[in-house]
Coordinates of C-alpha atoms and ligand atoms in Angstrom, one line a residue:
M13 CA 11.9 -9.5 -16.9
L14 CA 11.7 -8.3 -13.3
K15 CA 15.0 -9.9 -12.2
G16 CA 17.3 -7.4 -10.5
R17 CA 14.9 -4.5 -10.8
H18 CA 13.9 -2.1 -8.0
L19 CA 10.3 -1.3 -7.1
I20 CA 10.1 2.3 -6.0
D21 CA 7.0 3.7 -7.7
P22 CA 3.7 1.9 -8.6
E23 CA 4.3 2.6 -12.3
D24 CA 7.8 1.0 -12.3
F25 CA 6.2 -2.2 -13.7
S26 CA 4.3 -2.5 -17.0
L27 CA 0.7 -3.9 -16.9
E28 CA 2.0 -7.2 -18.4
E29 CA 4.6 -7.4 -15.6
L30 CA 1.9 -6.8 -13.0
D31 CA -0.2 -9.5 -14.6
S32 CA 2.6 -11.9 -14.3
L33 CA 2.9 -11.1 -10.6
F34 CA -0.8 -11.5 -9.9
A35 CA -0.7 -14.9 -11.8
L36 CA 2.2 -16.1 -9.7
A37 CA 0.6 -14.9 -6.4
D38 CA -2.5 -16.8 -7.5
S39 CA -0.5 -20.0 -8.0
I40 CA 1.1 -19.6 -4.6
I41 CA -2.3 -19.1 -3.0
K42 CA -3.5 -22.3 -4.7
D43 CA -0.5 -24.5 -3.9
E44 CA 1.9 -22.9 -1.4
D45 CA 3.7 -26.1 -0.8
S46 CA 5.3 -26.3 -4.2
F47 CA 7.0 -22.9 -3.5
R48 CA 8.6 -23.7 -0.2
N49 CA 12.2 -24.0 -1.3
L50 CA 12.2 -21.3 -4.0
C51 CA 14.4 -18.9 -2.1
N52 CA 16.7 -21.4 -0.4
G53 CA 20.0 -19.7 0.4
K54 CA 18.7 -16.2 -0.3
I55 CA 18.5 -13.4 2.3
L56 CA 16.0 -10.5 2.5
A57 CA 16.9 -7.4 4.6
T58 CA 14.1 -5.3 6.1
L59 CA 15.3 -1.8 6.9
F60 CA 12.4 -0.1 8.6
Y61 CA 13.1 3.4 9.8
E62 CA 9.4 3.8 10.6
P63 CA 6.8 1.7 12.5
S64 CA 5.1 -1.2 10.7
T65 CA 3.1 -4.4 11.5
R66 CA 1.7 -5.8 8.3
T67 CA 4.3 -4.6 5.8
R68 CA 7.3 -5.8 7.7
F69 CA 5.8 -9.0 9.0
S70 CA 4.3 -9.9 5.6
F71 CA 7.7 -9.3 3.9
E72 CA 9.5 -11.4 6.5
A73 CA 6.9 -14.2 6.5
A74 CA 6.9 -14.2 2.7
M75 CA 10.7 -14.7 2.6
L76 CA 10.6 -17.4 5.3
R77 CA 7.7 -19.2 3.6
L78 CA 9.8 -19.3 0.4
G79 CA 12.7 -21.0 2.3
G80 CA 14.8 -17.8 2.5
Q81 CA 16.2 -16.0 5.5
V82 CA 15.7 -12.5 6.9
V83 CA 17.9 -9.9 8.6
G84 CA 17.1 -6.3 9.4
F85 CA 15.9 -3.7 11.9
S86 CA 12.6 -2.3 12.9
E87 CA 14.2 0.4 15.0
P88 CA 16.9 2.4 13.2
G89 CA 18.2 3.2 16.7
S90 CA 19.6 -0.3 17.0
S91 CA 21.9 0.2 13.9
S92 CA 24.7 2.5 12.9
V93 CA 22.1 4.9 11.6
M94 CA 22.2 6.2 15.2
K95 CA 25.9 6.9 14.8
G96 CA 25.1 9.2 11.8
E97 CA 25.7 6.7 9.0
S98 CA 24.3 7.9 5.6
I99 CA 21.8 6.0 3.5
P100 CA 24.4 5.3 0.8
D101 CA 26.8 3.8 3.2
T102 CA 24.1 1.7 5.0
I103 CA 22.8 0.4 1.7
R104 CA 26.2 -0.4 0.3
T105 CA 26.9 -2.4 3.5
V106 CA 23.6 -4.2 3.7
G107 CA 23.6 -4.8 -0.1
S108 CA 26.9 -6.7 0.3
Y109 CA 25.4 -9.1 2.7
V110 CA 21.9 -9.8 1.3
D111 CA 20.1 -10.5 -2.0
I112 CA 17.2 -8.0 -1.7
I113 CA 16.2 -5.1 0.5
A114 CA 12.8 -3.8 1.6
M115 CA 13.1 -0.3 3.0
R116 CA 10.6 2.0 4.8
H117 CA 11.6 5.6 5.5
P118 CA 9.9 8.7 6.8
K119 CA 11.6 10.8 4.1
E120 CA 9.9 11.0 0.7
G121 CA 12.4 9.7 -1.9
A122 CA 14.7 7.8 0.5
P123 CA 14.2 4.4 -1.1
K124 CA 14.8 5.9 -4.6
Y125 CA 18.0 7.5 -3.3
A126 CA 19.0 4.2 -1.8
S127 CA 18.5 2.4 -5.1
Y128 CA 21.3 4.5 -6.7
Y129 CA 23.8 2.9 -4.4
S130 CA 22.4 -0.6 -4.0
P131 CA 23.9 -3.6 -5.7
V132 CA 20.7 -5.6 -5.0
P133 CA 17.0 -4.8 -5.6
I134 CA 15.4 -2.2 -3.4
I135 CA 11.7 -2.4 -2.6
N136 CA 10.1 0.8 -1.4
A137 CA 8.0 -0.3 1.7
G138 CA 6.6 3.2 2.2
D139 CA 8.4 6.6 1.9
G140 CA 6.9 9.3 4.1
G141 CA 3.6 10.7 2.8
H142 CA 4.6 9.8 -0.8
Q143 CA 4.2 6.3 -2.1
H144 CA 3.7 2.7 -1.0
P145 CA 3.9 0.5 -4.0
T146 CA 3.7 -2.9 -2.3
Q147 CA 0.5 -1.9 -0.5
T148 CA -0.8 -1.1 -3.9
L149 CA 0.2 -4.5 -5.2
T150 CA -1.8 -5.9 -2.3
D151 CA -4.7 -3.7 -3.1
L152 CA -4.7 -4.6 -6.7
L153 CA -4.5 -8.3 -6.0
T154 CA -7.5 -7.9 -3.6
I155 CA -9.4 -6.0 -6.3
K156 CA -8.6 -8.7 -8.8
E157 CA -9.7 -11.5 -6.4
V158 CA -13.0 -9.8 -5.4
K159 CA -14.0 -8.0 -8.6
G160 CA -12.4 -10.2 -11.2
N161 CA -10.9 -7.3 -13.2
F162 CA -9.6 -3.8 -12.9
S163 CA -11.8 -1.9 -15.3
N164 CA -15.2 -0.1 -15.1
L165 CA -15.0 0.6 -11.4
T166 CA -16.0 3.6 -9.3
I167 CA -13.5 3.8 -6.4
G168 CA -14.2 5.9 -3.4
L169 CA -11.1 6.9 -1.4
C170 CA -12.0 8.2 2.0
G171 CA -10.1 9.8 4.9
D172 CA -6.6 11.4 4.8
L173 CA -6.0 11.8 1.1
K174 CA -3.3 14.4 1.7
F175 CA -0.8 12.3 3.7
G176 CA -2.0 8.8 2.9
R177 CA 0.7 7.3 0.7
T178 CA -1.4 4.2 0.0
V179 CA -4.0 6.4 -1.6
H180 CA -1.5 8.2 -3.8
S181 CA 0.0 4.9 -5.0
L182 CA -3.4 3.3 -5.6
I183 CA -4.6 6.3 -7.7
K184 CA -1.4 6.1 -9.8
A185 CA -1.9 2.4 -10.3
M186 CA -5.6 2.3 -11.0
S187 CA -5.5 5.2 -13.4
R188 CA -3.8 2.9 -15.9
Y189 CA -6.9 0.8 -16.3
E190 CA -10.0 1.4 -18.5
N191 CA -13.0 3.4 -17.4
I192 CA -12.0 4.1 -13.7
K193 CA -13.8 6.8 -11.8
F194 CA -12.5 8.1 -8.5
V195 CA -14.6 9.7 -5.7
L196 CA -12.2 11.5 -3.4
I197 CA -13.9 11.9 0.1
S198 CA -12.0 14.0 2.6
P199 CA -12.2 17.0 4.8
N200 CA -11.1 20.2 3.0
E201 CA -7.7 20.2 4.8
L202 CA -6.9 16.7 3.8
R203 CA -7.6 16.8 0.1
I204 CA -5.4 14.9 -2.4
P205 CA -2.1 16.7 -3.2
K206 CA -2.0 18.9 -6.2
Y207 CA 0.6 16.8 -8.0
I208 CA -1.7 13.8 -8.1
K209 CA -4.4 16.0 -9.6
T210 CA -2.3 17.6 -12.2
E211 CA 0.0 14.7 -13.2
I212 CA -2.4 11.9 -12.9
L213 CA -6.1 12.8 -12.7
D214 CA -6.1 15.8 -15.0
G215 CA -3.0 14.6 -16.9
K216 CA -4.8 11.4 -18.0
A217 CA -8.3 13.0 -18.2
I218 CA -9.7 10.7 -15.5
D219 CA -13.2 11.2 -14.2
Y220 CA -13.1 12.2 -10.5
A221 CA -15.1 14.1 -8.0
E222 CA -14.0 15.7 -4.6
V223 CA -16.6 15.6 -1.8
E224 CA -16.7 16.0 1.9
R225 CA -19.6 13.7 2.9
L226 CA -19.3 10.0 2.6
E227 CA -23.1 9.5 2.9
E228 CA -23.7 11.6 -0.3
V229 CA -21.7 9.3 -2.5
I230 CA -21.5 5.8 -0.9
D231 CA -24.4 4.4 -3.1
S232 CA -22.3 5.0 -6.2
L233 CA -19.2 3.1 -5.2
D234 CA -18.0 -0.3 -6.3
I235 CA -15.0 -0.1 -3.9
L236 CA -14.6 2.0 -0.8
Y237 CA -11.0 2.4 0.3
M238 CA -11.0 3.7 3.9
T239 CA -7.8 5.2 5.5
R240 CA -6.8 6.5 8.9
V241 CA -5.8 10.1 9.5
Q242 CA -2.0 10.0 9.5
K243 CA -1.2 11.4 12.9
E244 CA 2.5 11.2 12.5
R245 CA 2.5 13.6 9.5
F246 CA 0.7 16.4 11.3
F247 CA 2.6 19.5 12.4
N248 CA 0.0 20.3 15.0
E249 CA -1.7 18.0 17.4
A250 CA -4.8 20.2 17.7
D251 CA -5.4 19.8 13.9
Y252 CA -5.1 16.0 14.2
I253 CA -7.6 15.8 17.1
R254 CA -10.1 18.0 15.2
L255 CA -9.8 15.8 12.0
K256 CA -9.2 12.3 13.3
D257 CA -12.8 11.2 13.5
S258 CA -14.0 12.8 10.3
Y259 CA -15.3 9.5 9.0
I260 CA -16.6 6.5 10.8
L261 CA -18.0 3.8 8.6
D262 CA -20.8 1.8 10.4
R263 CA -23.7 -0.4 9.7
E264 CA -26.1 2.5 9.3
K265 CA -24.0 4.2 6.6
L266 CA -23.6 0.8 4.8
K267 CA -27.3 0.5 4.4
L268 CA -27.0 3.1 1.6
A269 CA -24.2 1.2 -0.2
K270 CA -24.4 -1.3 -3.1
K271 CA -24.8 -5.0 -2.2
D272 CA -21.6 -5.8 -4.0
L273 CA -19.5 -3.0 -2.6
S274 CA -16.0 -4.1 -1.5
I275 CA -14.6 -2.3 1.6
L276 CA -10.8 -2.1 1.6
H277 CA -8.4 -0.6 4.2
P278 CA -4.6 -0.8 4.2
L279 CA -4.8 -1.0 8.1
P280 CA -4.1 -0.1 10.8
R281 CA -7.6 1.2 11.5
V282 CA -7.9 3.7 14.3
N283 CA -11.6 4.6 14.5
E284 CA -12.7 4.9 10.9
I285 CA -14.4 1.5 10.5
S286 CA -16.6 0.3 13.4
Y287 CA -16.0 -3.2 14.6
E288 CA -19.6 -4.1 13.7
V289 CA -18.6 -3.7 10.0
D290 CA -16.2 -6.6 10.3
E291 CA -19.1 -9.0 10.1
D292 CA -20.5 -7.5 6.9
P293 CA -19.7 -9.7 3.9
R294 CA -18.6 -6.5 2.0
A295 CA -15.6 -6.1 4.4
C296 CA -12.5 -7.3 2.6
Y297 CA -9.7 -5.8 4.7
F298 CA -8.8 -9.0 6.5
D299 CA -8.5 -10.9 3.2
Q300 CA -6.6 -8.0 1.9
L301 CA -3.8 -8.3 4.5
K302 CA -3.4 -11.9 3.6
Y303 CA -3.1 -11.1 0.0
G304 CA -0.3 -8.8 1.1
M305 CA 1.9 -11.7 2.0
Y306 CA 1.2 -13.7 -1.1
I307 CA 1.9 -10.8 -3.5
R308 CA 5.2 -10.1 -1.6
M309 CA 6.1 -13.8 -2.1
A310 CA 5.5 -13.3 -5.8
L311 CA 7.4 -10.0 -5.9
I312 CA 10.5 -11.4 -4.0
S313 CA 10.6 -14.4 -6.3
K314 CA 10.4 -12.3 -9.5
L315 CA 13.0 -9.7 -8.4
L316 CA 15.4 -12.5 -7.3
G317 CA 14.8 -14.2 -10.7
V318 CA 13.9 -17.5 -9.2
M319 CA 10.5 -17.6 -11.0
Ligands
LIG636 C1 -0.2 2.0 5.6 C2 1.1 2.8 5.6 O1 2.1 2.4 6.3 O2 1.1 3.7 4.8 N1 -0.1 0.8 6.4 C3 0.4 -0.3 5.7 O3 1.4 -0.4 5.2 N2 -0.5 -1.3 5.6 C4 -1.4 2.8 6.0 C5 -1.3 3.6 7.3 O4 -0.3 3.5 8.0 O5 -2.3 4.2 7.6

């Protein structure tokens, strides 16, 4: 039962619970009309303390498409946060008005902290450089739709693996499936955090390799997950400028890849995938962003207990 639960970490739900979400998302994709009134009378709050396009819009569109209503802020400056209100007080307040809350915050752990005080489900919509579980649900639904299953895949993760929260969450989630191999492609300075290596990769004895050059490994990949260098998490602008164009996926590099490679990207892209790649049948990132709305429709329905 997912009713009344929070979603803070990609491992909060069992594999069976995830399957039930994917099945519901699939039914919604096939016949959206029959889900139009599911959330009548329910309210979602989106509390976004950090910028967002896809995550916030897809949450809000998801709730509206289910017949529910949405309140919230995309600029904490327009709320009492500016007056110095604490997370517990903001959450107790908003939780008295709405049925479910999606929260994005620059501080790692903020949504978890909020969940201790919330009378309604809290969904982590991204906490600093830590985790982004609903992007992972999006990524998993995309993988399921394009590959058919979650096992026996070699997944390349390329770009900013240090600060990229979507990467951390995806590794956590995919490491629960059979025979997964990760190829971690990043500049030396932007390698995956140690805790991901010790707790997850080494902890679960998962096969992985760390490399710096995409060209060296692209032919071995079933999925290539590109990410942007996370400018807002750098302490030093000069380092960002030096590293920002470390990888640019273009038609030339793709000549080396498998015919059935799937290219994913959580978006926004900055420069790491050339626009010419958009025409390649292996580019899945525009489908991926649509799946993001459908999986959030499924998630909201399950947490509210209306499905
Ligand atoms: C990601 C994020 O916010 O972490 N975007 C998203 O939610 N789709 C990726 C990013 O900002 O690079």
